[in-house]
XYZ file of N, CA and C in Angstrom:
852
model
N 4.165 -25.697 -38.864
C 3.734 -26.830 -37.719
C 4.512 -28.026 -38.082
N 4.378 -28.361 -39.460
C 5.199 -29.795 -39.574
C 6.870 -29.740 -39.136
N 7.366 -28.393 -39.489
C 8.848 -28.582 -38.999
C 8.873 -28.412 -37.499
N 8.046 -27.780 -36.855
C 7.969 -27.562 -35.219
C 8.091 -29.381 -34.663
N 6.940 -29.857 -35.437
C 6.710 -31.283 -34.718
C 7.777 -32.137 -35.289
N 8.318 -32.042 -36.516
C 9.954 -32.765 -36.480
C 10.571 -32.446 -35.761
N 10.916 -31.050 -35.210
C 11.659 -30.846 -34.402
C 11.829 -31.483 -33.009
N 10.507 -31.555 -32.416
C 10.394 -32.387 -31.366
C 10.575 -33.711 -31.382
N 10.770 -34.293 -32.415
C 11.016 -35.659 -32.216
C 12.545 -35.878 -32.026
N 13.420 -34.675 -32.182
C 14.669 -34.777 -31.723
C 14.919 -33.691 -30.887
N 14.274 -33.529 -29.575
C 14.315 -32.313 -28.801
C 14.446 -33.209 -27.294
N 15.113 -32.393 -26.515
C 15.201 -32.396 -25.290
C 14.494 -31.341 -24.389
N 13.552 -31.438 -23.728
C 13.003 -30.334 -23.100
C 13.250 -30.344 -21.635
N 13.872 -29.303 -21.069
C 14.377 -28.827 -19.789
C 13.116 -28.291 -18.560
N 13.142 -28.819 -17.838
C 12.096 -28.204 -16.923
C 12.615 -27.706 -15.502
N 11.651 -26.558 -14.780
C 12.755 -26.193 -13.669
C 12.997 -27.180 -12.518
N 12.258 -28.070 -12.597
C 12.103 -29.083 -11.422
C 13.222 -30.182 -11.650
N 14.103 -29.785 -12.756
C 15.263 -30.759 -13.198
C 14.668 -32.186 -13.640
N 13.592 -32.223 -13.984
C 13.130 -33.464 -14.805
C 13.313 -33.234 -16.087
N 13.659 -34.283 -16.808
C 13.979 -34.170 -18.360
C 13.206 -35.171 -18.902
N 12.268 -34.390 -19.809
C 11.415 -35.513 -20.742
C 12.032 -35.819 -22.089
N 12.393 -36.817 -22.375
C 13.129 -37.323 -23.871
C 12.024 -37.464 -24.754
N 12.353 -36.456 -25.804
C 11.697 -36.947 -26.934
C 12.381 -37.550 -28.175
N 13.745 -37.657 -27.808
C 14.700 -38.099 -28.933
C 14.156 -39.490 -29.507
N 14.078 -39.587 -30.778
C 13.841 -40.768 -31.419
C 12.216 -41.008 -31.649
N 11.566 -40.064 -31.117
C 10.018 -40.560 -30.963
C 9.427 -39.878 -32.249
N 8.436 -40.328 -32.779
C 7.737 -39.949 -34.041
C 6.939 -38.704 -33.286
N 6.531 -37.658 -34.296
C 5.807 -36.622 -33.879
C 4.496 -37.049 -33.352
N 3.851 -37.859 -33.803
C 2.602 -38.459 -33.301
C 2.681 -38.946 -31.895
N 3.878 -39.478 -31.371
C 3.885 -39.950 -30.170
C 4.303 -38.515 -29.228
N 5.320 -37.866 -29.707
C 5.916 -36.590 -29.016
C 4.714 -35.699 -28.617
N 3.768 -35.460 -29.735
C 3.005 -34.234 -29.420
C 2.055 -34.471 -28.354
N 1.465 -35.905 -28.251
C 0.283 -36.125 -27.084
C 1.417 -36.032 -25.674
N 2.670 -36.460 -25.562
C 3.421 -36.549 -24.354
C 3.518 -34.960 -23.998
N 3.788 -34.158 -24.896
C 4.086 -32.790 -24.605
C 2.937 -32.159 -24.343
N 1.582 -32.548 -24.838
C 0.618 -31.820 -24.277
C 0.114 -32.342 -22.806
N 0.429 -33.581 -22.424
C 0.230 -33.967 -21.150
C 0.980 -33.212 -20.226
N 2.350 -33.086 -20.588
C 3.497 -32.503 -19.536
C 2.948 -30.959 -19.492
N 2.432 -30.340 -20.587
C 1.992 -28.843 -20.242
C 0.974 -28.842 -19.428
N 0.102 -29.840 -19.251
C -1.097 -29.754 -18.403
C -0.955 -29.953 -16.961
N 0.408 -30.473 -16.711
C 0.643 -30.882 -15.328
C 1.165 -29.527 -14.711
N 1.526 -29.628 -13.129
C 2.043 -28.263 -12.497
C 3.212 -27.934 -12.950
N 4.003 -28.840 -13.463
C 5.283 -28.517 -13.751
C 5.182 -27.560 -15.090
N 4.389 -28.023 -15.831
C 4.249 -27.266 -17.014
C 3.771 -25.822 -16.855
N 3.194 -25.359 -15.688
C 2.609 -23.988 -15.484
C 3.244 -23.469 -14.361
N 4.537 -23.671 -14.304
C 5.299 -22.811 -13.311
C 5.466 -21.511 -13.804
N 6.067 -20.358 -13.169
C 6.049 -19.067 -13.358
C 6.659 -18.845 -14.868
N 5.708 -18.078 -15.851
C 6.030 -17.989 -17.053
C 7.467 -17.625 -17.439
N 8.304 -18.105 -18.406
C 9.395 -17.575 -18.933
C 9.340 -17.014 -20.273
N 9.650 -15.497 -20.274
C 9.750 -14.948 -21.678
C 10.642 -15.893 -22.564
N 10.179 -16.040 -24.029
C 10.908 -16.901 -24.873
C 11.823 -15.923 -25.673
N 12.994 -15.561 -25.182
C 13.597 -14.616 -25.625
C 14.992 -15.549 -25.726
N 14.870 -16.824 -25.357
C 15.963 -17.722 -25.431
C 16.747 -17.971 -26.600
N 17.870 -18.223 -26.572
C 18.771 -18.593 -27.760
C 18.524 -20.249 -27.963
N 17.837 -20.501 -28.937
C 17.800 -21.840 -29.247
C 18.880 -22.414 -30.337
N 19.630 -23.495 -29.974
C 20.324 -24.007 -31.033
C 20.212 -25.299 -31.644
N 20.170 -25.493 -32.606
C 19.853 -26.937 -33.340
C 20.877 -27.834 -33.013
N 20.949 -29.017 -33.443
C 22.084 -29.919 -33.450
C 23.224 -29.549 -34.194
N 22.941 -29.028 -35.362
C 24.111 -28.783 -36.274
C 24.526 -27.102 -36.055
N 24.162 -26.524 -34.799
C 24.893 -25.524 -34.503
C 24.000 -23.940 -35.049
N 22.784 -24.201 -35.917
C 22.239 -23.315 -36.531
C 21.035 -22.517 -35.622
N 21.243 -21.416 -35.393
C 19.974 -20.852 -34.444
C 18.673 -20.950 -35.151
N 17.371 -21.542 -34.279
C 16.256 -21.651 -34.765
C 15.515 -20.292 -34.159
N 14.368 -20.083 -35.009
C 13.501 -19.097 -34.604
C 12.701 -19.562 -33.677
N 12.281 -18.778 -32.878
C 11.354 -19.197 -31.353
C 9.912 -19.445 -32.113
N 9.153 -20.374 -31.486
C 7.771 -20.626 -32.045
C 6.802 -19.530 -31.976
N 5.997 -19.270 -32.742
C 4.846 -18.185 -32.849
C 4.096 -18.213 -31.671
N 4.209 -18.906 -30.608
C 3.120 -18.966 -29.582
C 3.922 -18.998 -28.160
N 3.325 -18.358 -27.114
C 3.859 -18.195 -25.838
C 4.336 -19.644 -25.407
N 5.628 -19.749 -24.568
C 6.053 -20.908 -24.393
C 6.542 -20.829 -22.771
N 6.043 -21.452 -21.937
C 6.362 -21.522 -20.665
C 7.579 -22.322 -20.110
N 8.473 -22.898 -20.928
C 9.441 -23.694 -20.395
C 10.615 -23.517 -21.764
N 11.821 -23.167 -21.331
C 12.844 -23.212 -22.307
C 13.210 -24.388 -23.052
N 13.141 -24.282 -24.247
C 13.590 -25.613 -25.056
C 15.014 -25.563 -25.576
N 15.695 -26.385 -25.188
C 17.166 -26.414 -25.321
C 17.663 -27.661 -26.434
N 18.177 -27.386 -27.380
C 18.530 -28.141 -28.559
C 20.195 -28.658 -28.114
N 20.309 -29.885 -27.663
C 21.666 -30.007 -27.251
C 22.291 -30.826 -28.446
N 23.755 -30.542 -28.615
C 24.640 -31.261 -29.505
C 25.231 -32.548 -29.108
N 25.127 -32.775 -27.951
C 25.479 -34.087 -27.497
C 24.734 -34.880 -26.892
N 24.880 -36.075 -26.455
C 24.099 -37.171 -25.863
C 24.044 -36.998 -24.533
N 24.786 -36.142 -23.771
C 24.844 -36.099 -22.429
C 23.742 -35.112 -22.011
N 23.752 -34.955 -20.729
C 22.450 -34.430 -20.302
C 22.572 -32.898 -20.415
N 21.357 -32.337 -20.938
C 21.319 -31.162 -21.441
C 21.798 -30.109 -20.224
N 22.023 -28.858 -20.653
C 22.199 -27.708 -19.846
C 21.528 -26.591 -20.273
N 21.658 -25.656 -19.684
C 20.770 -24.415 -19.785
C 21.953 -23.295 -20.022
N 22.944 -23.452 -20.325
C 23.999 -22.542 -20.599
C 23.920 -21.506 -21.674
N 23.047 -22.146 -22.669
C 22.972 -21.270 -24.205
C 21.386 -20.699 -23.975
N 20.703 -20.737 -22.748
C 19.616 -20.082 -22.574
C 19.764 -18.636 -21.844
N 19.254 -17.543 -22.546
C 19.458 -16.330 -22.133
C 18.764 -16.231 -20.938
N 19.263 -15.346 -19.794
C 18.650 -15.274 -18.408
C 17.316 -14.296 -18.873
N 16.680 -14.449 -17.925
C 15.437 -13.496 -18.185
C 15.348 -12.677 -16.609
N 15.138 -11.510 -17.003
C 15.286 -10.623 -15.823
C 13.766 -10.746 -15.155
N 13.851 -10.200 -13.937
C 12.661 -10.350 -12.706
C 11.280 -9.803 -13.402
N 11.708 -8.376 -14.144
C 10.610 -7.525 -14.408
C 9.846 -8.359 -15.502
N 10.242 -8.868 -16.357
C 9.799 -9.612 -17.512
C 8.916 -10.792 -17.025
N 9.696 -11.410 -15.762
C 8.953 -12.655 -15.069
C 7.498 -12.023 -14.390
N 7.615 -10.967 -13.894
C 6.558 -10.338 -13.088
C 6.480 -10.768 -11.758
N 7.728 -11.448 -11.050
C 7.845 -11.680 -9.803
C 8.061 -10.938 -8.831
N 8.000 -11.384 -7.622
C 8.662 -10.352 -6.509
C 9.800 -9.763 -6.651
N 9.980 -8.472 -6.267
C 11.252 -7.705 -6.318
C 11.829 -7.839 -4.890
N 12.443 -9.093 -4.615
C 12.676 -9.368 -3.169
C 14.031 -8.178 -2.467
N 15.060 -7.716 -3.431
C 15.689 -6.732 -2.930
C 14.991 -5.352 -2.373
N 13.844 -5.072 -3.184
C 13.192 -3.875 -3.003
C 12.360 -4.248 -1.762
N 11.861 -5.256 -1.521
C 11.048 -5.489 -0.350
C 11.874 -5.550 0.824
N 12.958 -6.064 0.875
C 14.023 -6.109 1.886
C 14.392 -4.665 2.171
N 14.783 -3.816 1.001
C 15.233 -2.513 1.202
C 13.948 -1.558 2.148
N 12.672 -2.087 1.676
C 11.664 -1.315 2.483
C 11.451 -1.717 3.939
N 11.586 -2.882 4.061
C 11.356 -3.605 5.615
C 12.419 -2.974 6.470
N 14.020 -2.858 5.882
C 14.857 -2.429 6.625
C 14.680 -0.968 6.955
N 14.347 -0.213 5.944
C 14.204 1.251 6.049
C 13.214 1.494 7.269
N 11.971 0.596 7.365
C 10.902 0.759 8.350
C 11.601 0.332 9.730
N 12.489 -0.704 9.764
C 12.926 -0.858 10.895
C 14.012 -0.108 11.454
N 14.739 0.604 10.548
C 15.739 1.706 10.997
C 15.181 2.851 11.490
N 14.124 3.319 10.921
C 13.228 4.473 11.444
C 12.478 4.199 12.820
N 11.869 3.055 12.836
C 11.592 2.753 14.223
C 12.493 2.675 15.201
N 13.473 2.161 15.064
C 14.327 1.585 16.014
C 15.207 3.084 16.435
N 15.159 3.947 15.501
C 15.823 5.311 16.089
C 14.690 6.103 16.738
N 13.362 6.130 16.446
C 12.675 6.974 17.451
C 12.242 6.212 18.509
N 12.599 4.802 18.595
C 12.412 4.050 19.981
C 13.692 4.548 20.848
N 14.689 4.655 20.427
C 16.082 4.984 21.044
C 15.813 6.587 21.509
N 15.328 7.356 20.875
C 15.046 8.789 21.023
C 13.959 8.822 22.326
N 12.960 8.112 22.328
C 12.087 7.980 23.602
C 12.499 7.285 24.605
N 13.133 6.299 24.659
C 13.854 5.594 25.749
C 15.069 6.575 26.254
N 15.755 7.389 25.435
C 16.566 8.655 25.899
C 15.735 9.537 26.742
N 14.641 9.941 26.142
C 13.711 10.893 26.917
C 13.050 10.294 28.277
N 12.852 9.126 28.140
C 12.438 8.604 29.672
C 13.566 8.336 30.632
N 14.819 8.356 30.055
C 15.753 8.576 31.202
C 16.272 10.014 31.518
N 16.278 10.816 30.643
C 16.595 12.204 30.751
C 15.430 12.908 31.497
N 14.062 12.814 31.100
C 13.317 13.825 31.721
C 13.032 13.534 33.452
N 13.141 12.350 33.837
C 12.989 12.247 35.423
C 14.196 13.033 36.169
N 15.308 13.076 35.462
C 16.677 13.897 35.949
C 16.213 15.369 36.268
N 15.285 15.817 35.428
C 15.080 17.454 35.241
C 14.457 17.784 36.601
N 14.728 19.274 37.295
C 14.127 19.559 37.955
C 12.522 20.108 38.215
N 11.941 19.613 36.867
C 10.632 20.238 36.642
C 9.957 19.201 35.759
N 8.602 19.547 35.756
C 7.852 18.308 34.722
C 7.736 19.129 33.200
N 7.871 18.275 32.308
C 7.765 18.938 31.050
C 6.318 19.233 30.803
N 6.055 20.478 30.540
C 4.601 20.932 30.308
C 4.060 20.331 29.104
N 2.596 20.168 29.259
C 1.789 19.435 28.087
C 1.978 20.152 26.545
N 2.085 21.490 26.762
C 2.124 21.976 25.482
C 3.668 21.914 24.738
N 4.824 21.744 25.558
C 6.123 21.446 24.991
C 6.061 19.877 24.510
N 5.356 19.033 25.321
C 5.274 17.750 24.518
C 4.416 17.788 23.246
N 3.631 18.401 23.248
C 2.566 18.667 22.049
C 3.330 19.050 20.961
N 4.254 20.174 21.205
C 4.898 20.734 20.077
C 6.189 19.849 19.620
N 6.762 18.902 20.610
C 7.710 17.916 20.234
C 7.148 17.094 19.296
N 6.058 16.506 19.623
C 5.391 15.394 18.939
C 4.932 15.867 17.548
N 4.466 17.219 17.558
C 4.169 17.796 16.270
C 5.369 17.776 15.257
N 6.576 18.263 15.824
C 7.454 18.353 14.750
C 8.143 16.994 14.476
N 8.108 16.172 15.431
C 8.449 14.757 15.203
C 7.577 13.778 14.114
N 6.356 14.134 14.195
C 5.532 13.651 13.327
C 5.654 14.298 11.852
N 5.780 15.293 11.960
C 5.909 16.251 10.420
C 7.201 15.873 9.989
N 8.160 15.784 10.594
C 9.720 15.578 10.122
C 10.190 14.190 10.508
N 9.245 13.227 10.525
C 9.707 11.746 10.805
C 10.446 11.222 9.762
N 10.416 11.877 8.492
C 11.314 11.161 7.422
C 12.706 11.360 7.571
N 13.265 12.162 8.548
C 14.651 12.514 8.785
C 15.175 11.126 9.382
N 14.317 10.271 9.899
C 14.823 9.251 10.584
C 14.893 7.980 9.817
N 14.511 8.149 8.239
C 14.419 7.148 7.344
C 15.595 7.289 6.427
N 16.219 6.421 6.104
C 17.454 6.236 5.276
C 16.981 6.199 3.950
N 15.871 6.198 3.467
C 15.417 6.440 2.083
C 14.843 7.713 1.600
N 14.739 8.158 0.357
C 14.352 9.327 0.112
C 12.803 9.484 0.136
N 12.129 10.318 1.054
C 10.814 10.404 1.046
C 10.022 11.617 0.713
N 10.754 12.158 -0.269
C 10.148 13.343 -0.912
C 8.560 13.474 -1.150
N 8.042 14.638 -0.430
C 6.635 14.691 -0.781
C 6.454 15.309 -2.247
N 5.364 15.177 -2.458
C 4.667 15.877 -4.142
C 4.693 17.404 -3.844
N 4.449 18.219 -4.960
C 4.392 19.540 -4.560
C 2.843 19.703 -4.859
N 2.296 20.629 -4.033
C 0.839 20.832 -3.992
C 0.211 21.241 -5.485
N 1.079 22.011 -6.216
C 0.575 22.169 -7.621
C 0.349 21.325 -8.555
N 1.431 20.335 -8.669
C 1.151 19.213 -9.448
C 0.992 17.715 -8.981
N 1.064 17.586 -7.575
C 0.919 16.313 -6.826
C 1.782 15.509 -7.303
N 2.992 15.947 -7.666
C 4.172 15.087 -8.055
C 5.524 15.756 -7.295
N 6.417 14.722 -7.369
C 7.968 15.353 -6.689
C 8.517 15.963 -7.613
N 9.714 16.623 -7.354
C 10.485 17.561 -8.337
C 11.222 16.438 -9.425
N 11.184 16.781 -10.369
C 11.774 15.887 -11.773
C 11.115 15.215 -12.387
N 9.670 15.033 -11.868
C 8.546 14.095 -12.707
C 7.620 14.994 -13.479
N 7.754 14.816 -14.708
C 7.056 15.755 -15.660
C 5.651 15.089 -16.209
N 5.535 13.630 -15.888
C 4.338 13.140 -16.385
C 3.271 13.121 -15.280
N 2.161 13.773 -15.435
C 0.999 13.908 -14.493
C 0.362 12.380 -14.637
N 0.020 12.048 -13.248
C -0.842 10.827 -12.952
C -2.185 11.134 -13.107
N -2.908 10.142 -13.686
C -4.373 10.223 -13.696
C -4.905 9.703 -12.171
N -5.470 10.734 -11.450
C -6.115 10.418 -10.189
C -7.916 10.561 -10.309
N -8.414 9.838 -9.311
C -9.710 9.903 -9.093
C -10.267 11.353 -9.199
N -11.730 11.347 -9.479
C -12.205 12.633 -9.614
C -12.433 13.169 -8.236
N -12.831 12.312 -7.184
C -12.782 12.832 -5.746
C -11.481 13.308 -5.309
N -10.339 13.126 -5.874
C -9.177 13.643 -5.066
C -9.150 15.113 -4.946
N -8.982 15.644 -3.728
C -8.857 17.058 -3.446
C -7.923 17.732 -4.213
N -7.933 18.993 -4.475
C -6.880 19.968 -5.197
C -5.767 19.871 -4.191
N -4.690 19.983 -5.312
C -3.143 19.994 -4.549
C -3.137 21.008 -3.142
N -3.467 21.972 -3.299
C -3.428 22.990 -2.266
C -4.126 22.729 -1.044
N -5.075 21.596 -1.088
C -5.602 21.032 0.166
C -4.769 20.416 1.127
N -3.900 19.460 0.509
C -3.137 18.458 1.284
C -2.242 19.399 2.103
N -1.598 20.366 2.030
C -0.616 20.642 3.149
C -1.541 21.473 4.296
N -2.701 21.986 3.753
C -3.596 22.470 4.949
C -3.999 21.297 5.601
N -4.468 20.156 5.274
C -5.107 19.112 6.154
C -3.885 18.556 7.013
N -2.827 18.425 6.312
C -1.448 17.816 7.200
C -0.936 18.782 8.182
N -0.847 19.956 7.877
C -0.302 21.045 8.845
C -1.354 21.583 9.936
N -2.588 21.598 9.399
C -3.565 22.188 10.352
C -4.327 21.186 11.054
N -4.546 20.201 10.541
C -5.466 19.108 10.880
C -4.873 17.958 11.652
N -4.256 17.255 10.526
C -3.973 15.887 11.042
C -2.666 16.073 12.110
N -1.645 16.914 11.734
C -0.388 17.370 12.469
C -0.882 17.825 14.062
N -1.978 18.728 14.124
C -2.155 18.883 15.618
C -3.037 17.823 16.106
N -3.594 16.953 15.368
C -4.426 15.790 16.023
C -3.318 14.804 16.789
N -2.222 14.480 16.035
C -1.250 13.723 16.307
C -0.550 14.131 17.716
N -0.314 15.614 17.643
C 0.365 16.326 18.433
C -0.145 16.254 19.930
N -1.560 16.577 19.868
C -2.322 16.690 21.130
C -2.690 15.599 21.807
N -3.079 14.343 20.821
C -3.391 13.046 21.462
C -1.963 12.330 21.947
N -1.024 12.719 21.359
C 0.379 12.034 21.811
C 0.750 12.563 23.255
N 0.625 13.987 23.210
C 0.682 14.750 24.589
C -0.104 14.097 25.701
N -1.498 13.915 25.473
C -2.432 13.293 26.297
C -1.919 11.972 26.618
N -1.263 11.132 25.960
C -0.683 9.738 26.277
C 0.395 10.000 27.082
N 1.357 10.918 26.876
C 2.550 11.101 27.687
C 2.037 11.361 29.035
N 1.049 12.260 29.079
C 0.521 12.702 30.345
C -0.088 11.492 31.164
N -0.849 10.838 30.539
C -1.519 9.632 31.104
C -0.501 8.763 31.469
N 0.356 8.204 30.818
C 1.362 7.075 31.102
C 2.657 7.585 31.727
N 2.975 8.880 31.673
C 4.412 9.427 32.276
C 5.433 8.960 31.588
N 5.331 8.229 30.510
C 6.624 7.738 29.497
C 6.328 8.172 28.380
N 7.473 7.971 27.596
C 7.719 8.419 25.989
C 7.535 7.120 25.226
N 8.453 6.198 25.860
C 8.490 4.851 24.768
C 7.429 3.808 25.294
N 6.067 4.395 25.344
C 4.984 3.507 25.567
C 4.737 2.618 24.011
N 3.939 1.851 24.288
C 3.353 0.861 23.112
C 2.479 1.973 22.234
N 1.882 2.856 22.732
C 0.761 3.568 21.858
C 1.767 4.679 21.015
N 2.743 5.402 21.674
C 3.598 6.130 20.653
C 4.390 5.583 19.924
N 4.991 4.356 20.296
C 5.810 3.577 19.335
C 4.969 2.996 17.969
N 3.573 2.865 18.286
C 2.694 2.313 17.294
C 2.467 3.561 16.562
N 2.556 4.822 16.947
C 2.475 6.085 16.104
C 3.836 5.972 15.358
N 4.777 5.738 15.769
C 6.106 5.693 14.988
C 6.113 4.464 14.007
N 5.661 3.398 14.340
C 5.323 2.495 13.324
C 4.801 3.004 12.100
N 3.648 3.710 12.287
C 2.812 4.237 11.278
C 3.271 5.327 10.406
N 4.132 5.963 10.936
C 4.736 6.962 10.426
C 5.963 6.550 9.644
N 6.461 5.347 10.022
C 7.668 4.514 9.235
C 7.004 4.217 7.855
N 5.990 3.284 8.148
C 5.213 2.738 6.950
C 4.823 4.007 6.031
N 4.198 5.128 6.409
C 3.949 5.922 5.728
C 5.009 6.839 4.807
N 6.422 6.871 5.527
C 7.374 7.420 4.798
C 7.977 6.607 3.854
N 7.800 5.132 3.899
C 8.402 4.283 2.759
C 7.410 4.299 1.940
N 5.958 4.328 2.118
C 5.200 4.490 1.218
C 5.419 5.731 0.156
N 5.784 6.668 0.786
C 5.952 7.931 -0.085
C 7.313 7.751 -1.115
N 8.126 6.978 -0.526
C 9.182 6.383 -1.512
C 8.783 5.678 -2.500
N 7.839 4.599 -2.247
C 7.179 3.776 -3.358
C 6.362 4.423 -4.490
N 5.436 5.289 -3.846
C 4.659 6.163 -4.643
C 4.949 7.213 -5.341
N 5.898 8.005 -4.534
C 5.960 9.449 -5.258
C 7.409 9.556 -5.863
N 8.637 8.978 -5.201
C 9.806 8.749 -5.679
C 10.202 7.557 -6.783
N 9.861 6.559 -6.168
C 10.009 5.402 -7.307
C 8.954 5.150 -8.072
N 7.806 5.641 -7.900
C 6.418 5.593 -8.909
C 6.107 4.176 -9.062
N 6.095 3.145 -8.057
C 5.740 1.857 -8.243
C 4.084 2.060 -7.615
N 3.487 2.116 -8.677
C 2.096 2.482 -8.266
C 1.260 1.262 -8.043
N 1.516 0.161 -8.609
C 1.015 -1.089 -8.487
C 1.315 -1.607 -6.896
N 2.518 -1.253 -6.562
C 2.947 -1.775 -5.026
C 2.442 -0.694 -4.247
N 2.210 0.602 -4.607
C 1.817 1.499 -3.424
C 0.345 1.247 -3.186
N -0.622 0.564 -3.959
C -1.843 0.176 -3.930
C -1.936 -0.588 -2.609
N -0.937 -1.555 -2.522
C -0.876 -2.558 -1.438
C -0.128 -1.812 -0.437
N 0.428 -0.812 -0.509
C 1.265 -0.232 0.545
C 0.248 0.664 1.005
N -0.508 1.571 0.400
C -1.718 2.404 1.361
C -2.400 1.561 2.211
N -2.738 0.205 1.785
C -3.633 -0.636 2.845
C -2.729 -0.871 4.083
N -1.475 -0.999 3.976
C -0.673 -0.865 5.286
C -0.687 0.318 6.137
N -0.779 1.338 5.085
C -0.748 2.641 5.886
C -1.981 2.863 6.542
N -2.972 2.590 5.945
C -4.452 2.530 6.488
C -4.579 1.751 7.794
N -3.873 0.610 7.758
C -4.070 -0.615 8.707
C -3.335 -0.063 9.937
N -2.071 0.663 9.987
C -1.175 1.002 10.868
C -1.897 2.006 11.591
N -2.519 2.918 10.782
C -3.378 4.116 11.389
C -4.396 3.774 12.354
N -4.812 2.788 11.758
C -6.163 2.159 12.530
C -5.630 1.482 13.986
N -4.654 0.773 13.839
C -4.096 0.112 14.757
C -3.205 1.019 15.896
N -2.902 2.375 15.405
C -2.396 3.087 16.186
C -3.635 3.905 16.925
N -4.633 4.294 16.420
C -5.688 4.723 16.938
C -6.376 3.673 18.185
N -6.201 2.454 17.885
C -6.805 1.595 18.853
C -5.812 1.365 20.145
N -4.593 1.675 19.820
C -3.626 1.739 21.061
C -3.786 2.930 21.878
N -4.060 4.024 21.084
C -4.478 5.230 21.894
C -5.586 5.106 22.745
N -6.724 4.410 22.195
C -7.919 4.396 22.758
C -7.739 3.441 23.913
N -6.801 2.353 23.941
C -6.547 1.408 25.010
C -6.136 2.203 26.210
N -5.225 3.237 26.053
C -4.730 4.207 27.164
C -5.666 5.156 27.452
N -6.364 6.000 26.523
C -7.158 6.966 26.843
C -8.200 7.102 25.650
N -9.386 6.679 25.952
C -10.495 6.594 24.852
C -10.680 7.726 24.253
N -10.647 9.029 24.763
C -10.695 10.149 23.890
C -9.522 10.620 23.013
N -8.461 10.173 23.407
C -7.249 10.383 22.517
C -7.292 9.452 21.077
N -7.721 8.329 21.385
C -8.099 7.139 20.383
C -9.268 7.607 19.459
N -10.119 8.254 20.006
C -11.366 8.768 19.102
C -10.747 9.948 18.322
N -10.164 10.870 19.010
C -9.752 11.967 18.162
C -8.688 11.501 17.139
N -7.767 10.615 17.400
C -6.665 10.257 16.418
C -7.286 9.533 15.279
N -8.315 8.766 15.511
C -9.277 7.971 14.349
C -9.617 8.945 13.381
N -9.902 10.258 13.604
C -10.433 10.810 12.518
C -9.632 11.104 11.371
N -8.316 10.927 11.554
C -7.479 10.871 10.334
C -7.779 9.656 9.314
N -8.239 8.666 9.647
C -8.807 7.662 8.817
C -9.646 7.943 7.754
N -10.637 8.973 8.080
C -11.341 9.689 7.154
C -10.481 10.177 5.781
N -9.332 11.122 6.287
C -8.530 11.459 5.321
C -8.095 10.396 4.427
N -7.451 9.503 5.225
C -6.348 8.473 4.564
C -7.311 7.620 3.487
N -8.745 7.649 3.867
C -9.580 6.860 3.236
C -9.982 7.771 1.844
N -10.047 9.108 1.965
C -10.392 9.762 0.809
C -8.823 9.699 -0.152
């Protein structure tokens, strides 16, 4: 401790706000209270920085880092000029625990691309169908929406692989996740999606098309938004296995499903009520 306090009397401390607190020439009895006051301010408690920095003394000898967590990099300068951080090792974003901005942008772009492609498909149908000499049957619309909802990930630029029913994991993942006791067995998932949720989406969407007479309606586009968010969530949860992020993502999935059911209800109450049944499964 004496060595550390003695070093503080010859130390310049850099803070992220570019404010420099000078301890040079001060005794440790004076330096210590000043340092404690600084650490108690908002500047001292900015996002933590891992103390893996390379600290160099005035004579160029490396000094061991202090045995306690430090929130600011301490730099020993060999000149009287303004200190720099050139000799401080950069800390990566994972160590800081901050937001992964590139990943967030990747997810947003993927959702935008998928939603845009689905919108173009619906707008194309709205221009093509009126030119046909016959009306598209209800069953054909339902069948088309079934496959579009089931294979929506083909419009997404990311990998949205689904987990295998046997392990609830995607191919290549060997470590089994710990899941809640109420999680249904793996074989239940494809049954629910293929025989319950899939047909619900298909029939209610065909009902909306029959009611509005168009494909690119706000109701159907809200379903495409929900599917886009769900596909990106599969990327986060199953492929990239960012489980902390997937917890927030599943809230967006549930919210977008509720919004979609509301949009359907605004057009046709029965369709909205039927589509809202999938919220029970998403909650489980």
